[in-house]
PDB file of C-alpha atoms in Angstrom:
ATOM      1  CA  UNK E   1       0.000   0.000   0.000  1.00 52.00           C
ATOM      2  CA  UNK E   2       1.731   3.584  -0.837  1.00 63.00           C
ATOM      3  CA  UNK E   3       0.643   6.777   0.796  1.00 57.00           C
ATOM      4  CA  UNK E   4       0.322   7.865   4.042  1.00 57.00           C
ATOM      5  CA  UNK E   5      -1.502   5.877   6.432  1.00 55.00           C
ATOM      6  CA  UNK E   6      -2.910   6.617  10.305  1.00 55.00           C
ATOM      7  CA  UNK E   7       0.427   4.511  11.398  1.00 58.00           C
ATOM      8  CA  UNK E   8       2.393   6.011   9.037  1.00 52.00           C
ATOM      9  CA  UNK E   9       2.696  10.174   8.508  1.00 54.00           C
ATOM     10  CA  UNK E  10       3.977  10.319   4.648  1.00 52.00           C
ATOM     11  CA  UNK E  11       5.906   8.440   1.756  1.00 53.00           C
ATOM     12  CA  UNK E  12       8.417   6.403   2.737  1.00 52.00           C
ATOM     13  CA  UNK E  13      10.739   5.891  -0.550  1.00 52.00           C
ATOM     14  CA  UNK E  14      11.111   7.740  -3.836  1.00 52.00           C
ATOM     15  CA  UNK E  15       9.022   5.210  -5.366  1.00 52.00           C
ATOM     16  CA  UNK E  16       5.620   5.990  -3.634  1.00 53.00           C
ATOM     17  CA  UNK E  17       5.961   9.786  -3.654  1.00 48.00           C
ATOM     18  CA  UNK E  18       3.023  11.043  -5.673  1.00 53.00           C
ATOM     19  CA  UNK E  19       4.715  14.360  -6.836  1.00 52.00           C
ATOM     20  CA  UNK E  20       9.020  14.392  -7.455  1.00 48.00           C
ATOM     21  CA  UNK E  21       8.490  17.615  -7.022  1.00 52.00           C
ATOM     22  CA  UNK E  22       7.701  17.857  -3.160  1.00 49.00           C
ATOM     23  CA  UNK E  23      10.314  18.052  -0.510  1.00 49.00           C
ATOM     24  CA  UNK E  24      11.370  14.214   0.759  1.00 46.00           C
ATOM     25  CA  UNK E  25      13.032  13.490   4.441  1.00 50.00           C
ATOM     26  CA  UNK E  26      16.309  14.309   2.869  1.00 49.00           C
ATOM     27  CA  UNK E  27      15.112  18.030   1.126  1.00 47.00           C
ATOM     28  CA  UNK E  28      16.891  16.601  -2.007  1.00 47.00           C
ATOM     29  CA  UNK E  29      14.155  17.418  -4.194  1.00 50.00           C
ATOM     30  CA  UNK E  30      13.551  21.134  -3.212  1.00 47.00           C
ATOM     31  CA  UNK E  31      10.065  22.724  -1.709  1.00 47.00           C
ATOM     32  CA  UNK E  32       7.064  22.661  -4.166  1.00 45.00           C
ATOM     33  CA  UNK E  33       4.941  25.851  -5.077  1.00 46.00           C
ATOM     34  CA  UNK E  34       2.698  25.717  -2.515  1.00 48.00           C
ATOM     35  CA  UNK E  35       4.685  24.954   0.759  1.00 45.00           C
ATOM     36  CA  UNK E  36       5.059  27.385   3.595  1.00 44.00           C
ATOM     37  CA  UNK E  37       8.205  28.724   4.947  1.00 47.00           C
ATOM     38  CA  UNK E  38       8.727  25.261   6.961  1.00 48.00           C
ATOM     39  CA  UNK E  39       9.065  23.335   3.741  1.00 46.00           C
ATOM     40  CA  UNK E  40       5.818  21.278   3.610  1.00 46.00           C
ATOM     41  CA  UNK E  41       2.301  22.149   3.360  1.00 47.00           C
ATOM     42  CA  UNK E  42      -0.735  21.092   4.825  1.00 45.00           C
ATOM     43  CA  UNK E  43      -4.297  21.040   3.396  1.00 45.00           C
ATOM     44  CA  UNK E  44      -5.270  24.322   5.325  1.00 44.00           C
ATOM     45  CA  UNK E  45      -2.128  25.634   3.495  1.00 43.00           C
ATOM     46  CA  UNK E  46      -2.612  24.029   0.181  1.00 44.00           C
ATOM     47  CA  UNK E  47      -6.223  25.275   0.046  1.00 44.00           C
ATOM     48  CA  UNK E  48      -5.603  28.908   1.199  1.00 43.00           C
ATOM     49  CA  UNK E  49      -2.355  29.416  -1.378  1.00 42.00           C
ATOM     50  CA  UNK E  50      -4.580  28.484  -4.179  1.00 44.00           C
ATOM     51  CA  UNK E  51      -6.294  31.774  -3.544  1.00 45.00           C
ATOM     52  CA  UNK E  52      -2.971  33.717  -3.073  1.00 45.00           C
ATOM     53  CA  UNK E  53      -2.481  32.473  -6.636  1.00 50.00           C
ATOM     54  CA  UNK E  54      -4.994  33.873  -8.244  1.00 56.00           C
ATOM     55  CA  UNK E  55      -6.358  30.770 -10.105  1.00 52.00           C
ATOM     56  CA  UNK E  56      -9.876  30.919  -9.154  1.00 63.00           C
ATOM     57  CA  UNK E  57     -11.505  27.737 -11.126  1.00 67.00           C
ATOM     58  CA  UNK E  58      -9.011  24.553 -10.108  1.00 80.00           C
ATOM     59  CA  UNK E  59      -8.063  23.898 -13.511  1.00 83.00           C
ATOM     60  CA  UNK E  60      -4.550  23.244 -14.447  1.00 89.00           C
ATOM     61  CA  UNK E  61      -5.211  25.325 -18.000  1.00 90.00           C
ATOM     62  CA  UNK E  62      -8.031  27.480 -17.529  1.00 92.00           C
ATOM     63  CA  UNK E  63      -7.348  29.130 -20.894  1.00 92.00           C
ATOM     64  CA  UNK E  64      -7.604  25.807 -23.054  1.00 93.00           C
ATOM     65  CA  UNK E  65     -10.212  24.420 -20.552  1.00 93.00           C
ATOM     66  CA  UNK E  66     -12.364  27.492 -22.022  1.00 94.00           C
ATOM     67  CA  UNK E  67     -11.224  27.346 -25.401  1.00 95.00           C
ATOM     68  CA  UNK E  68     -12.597  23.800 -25.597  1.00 96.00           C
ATOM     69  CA  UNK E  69     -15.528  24.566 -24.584  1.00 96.00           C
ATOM     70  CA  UNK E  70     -16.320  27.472 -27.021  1.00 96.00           C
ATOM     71  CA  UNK E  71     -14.577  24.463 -29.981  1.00 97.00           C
ATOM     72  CA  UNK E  72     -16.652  22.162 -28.488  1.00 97.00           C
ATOM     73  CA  UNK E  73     -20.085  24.406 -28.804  1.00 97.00           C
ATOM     74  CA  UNK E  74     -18.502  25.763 -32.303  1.00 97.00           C
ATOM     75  CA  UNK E  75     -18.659  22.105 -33.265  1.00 97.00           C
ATOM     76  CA  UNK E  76     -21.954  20.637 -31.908  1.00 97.00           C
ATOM     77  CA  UNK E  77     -23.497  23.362 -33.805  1.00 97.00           C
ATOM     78  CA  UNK E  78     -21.378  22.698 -37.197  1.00 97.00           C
ATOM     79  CA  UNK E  79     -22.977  19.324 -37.126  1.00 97.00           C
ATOM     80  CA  UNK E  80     -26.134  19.989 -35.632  1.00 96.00           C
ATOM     81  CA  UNK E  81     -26.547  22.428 -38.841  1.00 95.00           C
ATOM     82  CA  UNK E  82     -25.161  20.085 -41.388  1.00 95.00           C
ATOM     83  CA  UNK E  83     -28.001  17.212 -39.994  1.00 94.00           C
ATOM     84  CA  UNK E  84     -30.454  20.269 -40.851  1.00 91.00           C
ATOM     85  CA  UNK E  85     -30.398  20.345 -44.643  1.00 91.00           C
ATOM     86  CA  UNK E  86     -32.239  17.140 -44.923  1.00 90.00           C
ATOM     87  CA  UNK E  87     -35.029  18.563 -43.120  1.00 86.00           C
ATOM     88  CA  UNK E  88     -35.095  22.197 -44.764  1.00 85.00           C
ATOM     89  CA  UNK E  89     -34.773  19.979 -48.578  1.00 86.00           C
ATOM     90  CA  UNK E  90     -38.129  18.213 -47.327  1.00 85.00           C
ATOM     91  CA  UNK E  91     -40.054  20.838 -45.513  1.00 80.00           C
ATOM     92  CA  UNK E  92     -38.476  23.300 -48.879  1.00 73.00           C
ATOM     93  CA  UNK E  93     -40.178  26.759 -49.429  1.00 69.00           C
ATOM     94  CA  UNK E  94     -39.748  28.509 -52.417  1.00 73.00           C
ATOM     95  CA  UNK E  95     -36.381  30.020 -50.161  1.00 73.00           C
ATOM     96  CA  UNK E  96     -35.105  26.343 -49.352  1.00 77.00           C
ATOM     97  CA  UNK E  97     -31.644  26.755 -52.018  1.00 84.00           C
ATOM     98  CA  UNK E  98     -31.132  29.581 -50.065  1.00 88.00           C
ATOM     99  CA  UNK E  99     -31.562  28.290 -46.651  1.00 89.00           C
ATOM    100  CA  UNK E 100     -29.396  25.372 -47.487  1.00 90.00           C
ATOM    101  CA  UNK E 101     -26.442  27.346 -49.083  1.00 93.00           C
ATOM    102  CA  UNK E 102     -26.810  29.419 -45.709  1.00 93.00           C
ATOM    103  CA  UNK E 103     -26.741  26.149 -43.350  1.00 94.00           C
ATOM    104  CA  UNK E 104     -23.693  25.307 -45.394  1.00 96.00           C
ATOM    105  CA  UNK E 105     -21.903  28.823 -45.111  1.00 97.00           C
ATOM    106  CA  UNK E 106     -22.667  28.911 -41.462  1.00 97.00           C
ATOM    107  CA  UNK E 107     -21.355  25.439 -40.402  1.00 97.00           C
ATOM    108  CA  UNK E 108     -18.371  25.990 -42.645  1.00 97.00           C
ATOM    109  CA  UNK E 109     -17.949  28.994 -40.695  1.00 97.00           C
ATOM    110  CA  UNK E 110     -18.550  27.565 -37.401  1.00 97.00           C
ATOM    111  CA  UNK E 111     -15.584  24.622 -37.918  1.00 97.00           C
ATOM    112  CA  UNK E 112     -13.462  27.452 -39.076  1.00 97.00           C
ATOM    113  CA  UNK E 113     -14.227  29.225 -36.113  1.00 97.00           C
ATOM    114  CA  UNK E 114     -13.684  26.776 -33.897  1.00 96.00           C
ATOM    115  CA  UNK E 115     -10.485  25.984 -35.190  1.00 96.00           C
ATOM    116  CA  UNK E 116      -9.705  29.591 -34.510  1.00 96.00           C
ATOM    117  CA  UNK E 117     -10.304  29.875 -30.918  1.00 95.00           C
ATOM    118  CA  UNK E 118      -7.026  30.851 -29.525  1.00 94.00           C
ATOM    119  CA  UNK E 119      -7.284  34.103 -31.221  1.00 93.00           C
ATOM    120  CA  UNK E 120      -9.582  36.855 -28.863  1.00 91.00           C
ATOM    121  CA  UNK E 121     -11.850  37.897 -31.319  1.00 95.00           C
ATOM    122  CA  UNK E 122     -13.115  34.653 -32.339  1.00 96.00           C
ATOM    123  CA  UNK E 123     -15.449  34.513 -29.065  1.00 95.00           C
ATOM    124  CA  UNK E 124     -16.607  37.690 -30.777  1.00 96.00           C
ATOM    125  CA  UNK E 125     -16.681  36.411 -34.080  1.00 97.00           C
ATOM    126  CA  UNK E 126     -18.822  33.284 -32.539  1.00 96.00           C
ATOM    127  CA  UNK E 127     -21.325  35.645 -31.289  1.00 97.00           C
ATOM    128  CA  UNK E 128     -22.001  37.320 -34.811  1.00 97.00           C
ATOM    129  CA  UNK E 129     -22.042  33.797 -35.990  1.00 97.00           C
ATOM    130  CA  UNK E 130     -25.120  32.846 -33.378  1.00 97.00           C
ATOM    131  CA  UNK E 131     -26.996  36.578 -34.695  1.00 97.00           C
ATOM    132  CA  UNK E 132     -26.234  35.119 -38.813  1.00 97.00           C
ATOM    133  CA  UNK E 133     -28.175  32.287 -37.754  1.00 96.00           C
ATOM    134  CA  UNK E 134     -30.907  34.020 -36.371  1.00 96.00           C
ATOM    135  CA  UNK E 135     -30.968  36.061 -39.304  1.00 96.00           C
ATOM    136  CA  UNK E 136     -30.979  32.771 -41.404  1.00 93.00           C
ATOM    137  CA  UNK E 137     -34.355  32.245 -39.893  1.00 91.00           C
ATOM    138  CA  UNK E 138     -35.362  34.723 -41.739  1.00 92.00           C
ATOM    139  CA  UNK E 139     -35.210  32.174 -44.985  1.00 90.00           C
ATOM    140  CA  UNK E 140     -36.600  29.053 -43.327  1.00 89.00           C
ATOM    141  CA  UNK E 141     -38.400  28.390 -39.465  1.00 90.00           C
ATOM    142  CA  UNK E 142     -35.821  25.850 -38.004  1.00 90.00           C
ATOM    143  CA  UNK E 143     -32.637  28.071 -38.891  1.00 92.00           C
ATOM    144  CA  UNK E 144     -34.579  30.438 -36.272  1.00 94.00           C
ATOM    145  CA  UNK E 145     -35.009  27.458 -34.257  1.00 94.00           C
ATOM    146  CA  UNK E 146     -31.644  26.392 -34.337  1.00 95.00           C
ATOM    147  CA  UNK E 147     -30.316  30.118 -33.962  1.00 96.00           C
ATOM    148  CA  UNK E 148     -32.259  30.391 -30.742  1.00 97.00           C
ATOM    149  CA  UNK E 149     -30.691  27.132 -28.834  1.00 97.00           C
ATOM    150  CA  UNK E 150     -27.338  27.596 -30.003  1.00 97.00           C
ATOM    151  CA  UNK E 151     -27.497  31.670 -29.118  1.00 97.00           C
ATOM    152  CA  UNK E 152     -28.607  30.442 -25.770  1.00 97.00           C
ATOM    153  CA  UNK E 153     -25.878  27.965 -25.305  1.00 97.00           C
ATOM    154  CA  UNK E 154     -23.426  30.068 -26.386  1.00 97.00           C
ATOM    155  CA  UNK E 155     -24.742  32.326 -23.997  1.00 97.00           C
ATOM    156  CA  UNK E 156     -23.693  29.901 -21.435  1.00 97.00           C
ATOM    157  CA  UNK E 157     -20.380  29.524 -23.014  1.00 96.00           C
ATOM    158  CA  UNK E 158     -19.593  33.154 -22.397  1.00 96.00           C
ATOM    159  CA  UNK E 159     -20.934  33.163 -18.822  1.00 96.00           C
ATOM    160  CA  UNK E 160     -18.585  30.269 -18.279  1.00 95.00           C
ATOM    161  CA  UNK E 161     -15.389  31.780 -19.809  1.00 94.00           C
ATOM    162  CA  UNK E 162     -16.393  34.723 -17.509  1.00 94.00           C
ATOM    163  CA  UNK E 163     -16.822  33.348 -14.657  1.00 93.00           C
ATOM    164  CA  UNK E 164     -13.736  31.161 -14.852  1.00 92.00           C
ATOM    165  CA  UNK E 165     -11.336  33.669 -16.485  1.00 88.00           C
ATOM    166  CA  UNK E 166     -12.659  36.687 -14.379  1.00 84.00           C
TER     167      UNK E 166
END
């Protein structure tokens, strides 16, 4: 069994510390980030540095943590779009070339997007994709439809980057 146990306080050998990067018996491997003045680091201390950090959500990578998210939404809606020209073919209208060429252009533009998320204006750029499709609706029902749900979860998105980027 590794670890420390009631019996036993911490790690005995190399081997079953969890992290080279925290201080052993014999100091060879140096203090880690969060350890006090003393050299080690309790939970009380662990959990109040993370604070002094300024790393409010936990997550190793915030940044790519968000940007996968706002890929991941990009995405979903790509497809979600592309599985929406059967549909608008059927249902038709005398605008249905149009709203298909438009489903097309905007899931084209939505993988592009979401290929582009490290830059800072493509969380813009995904919000005037989210008004385009609620424009769309203006050619055929369900692009309004679709426009609505995916401006409210990309809504969410953004209140998520917020809150976990400040």
């Amino acid at each position: 069994m590794t670890g420390p146990t009631p019996d036993r306080p911490g790690p005995v050998s190399p081997a079953d510390r969890p992290d080279p990067t925290h201080a052993g018996p014999s100091g060879s491997a140096g203090p880690s980030k969060d350890a006090g003045p003393a050299g080690s680091a309790g939970p009380a201390q662990e959990a109040g540095s993370a604070g002094a950090t300024g790393r409010r959500s936990g997550l190793r990578n915030p940044e790519a943590a968000v940007r996968g998210l706002g890929a991941g939404t990009l995405g979903l809606e790509a497809l979600v779009l592309l599985l929406a020209i059967q549909p608008i073919r059927v249902v038709g209208g005398h605008f249905g070339g149009a709203a298909i060429a438009a489903t097309v252009a905007l899931a084209v533009a939505a993988v592009l997007l979401a290929g582009l998320m490290r830059r800072r204006w493509a969380w813009s750029a995904g919000t005037v994709l989210q008004g385009l499709l609620l424009l769309a609706g203006l050619l055929h029902w369900s692009l309004f439809g679709l426009g609505v749900i995916f401006a409210l979860v990309w809504a969410y998105a953004l209140h998520v980057r917020r809150v976990i980027l400040g």
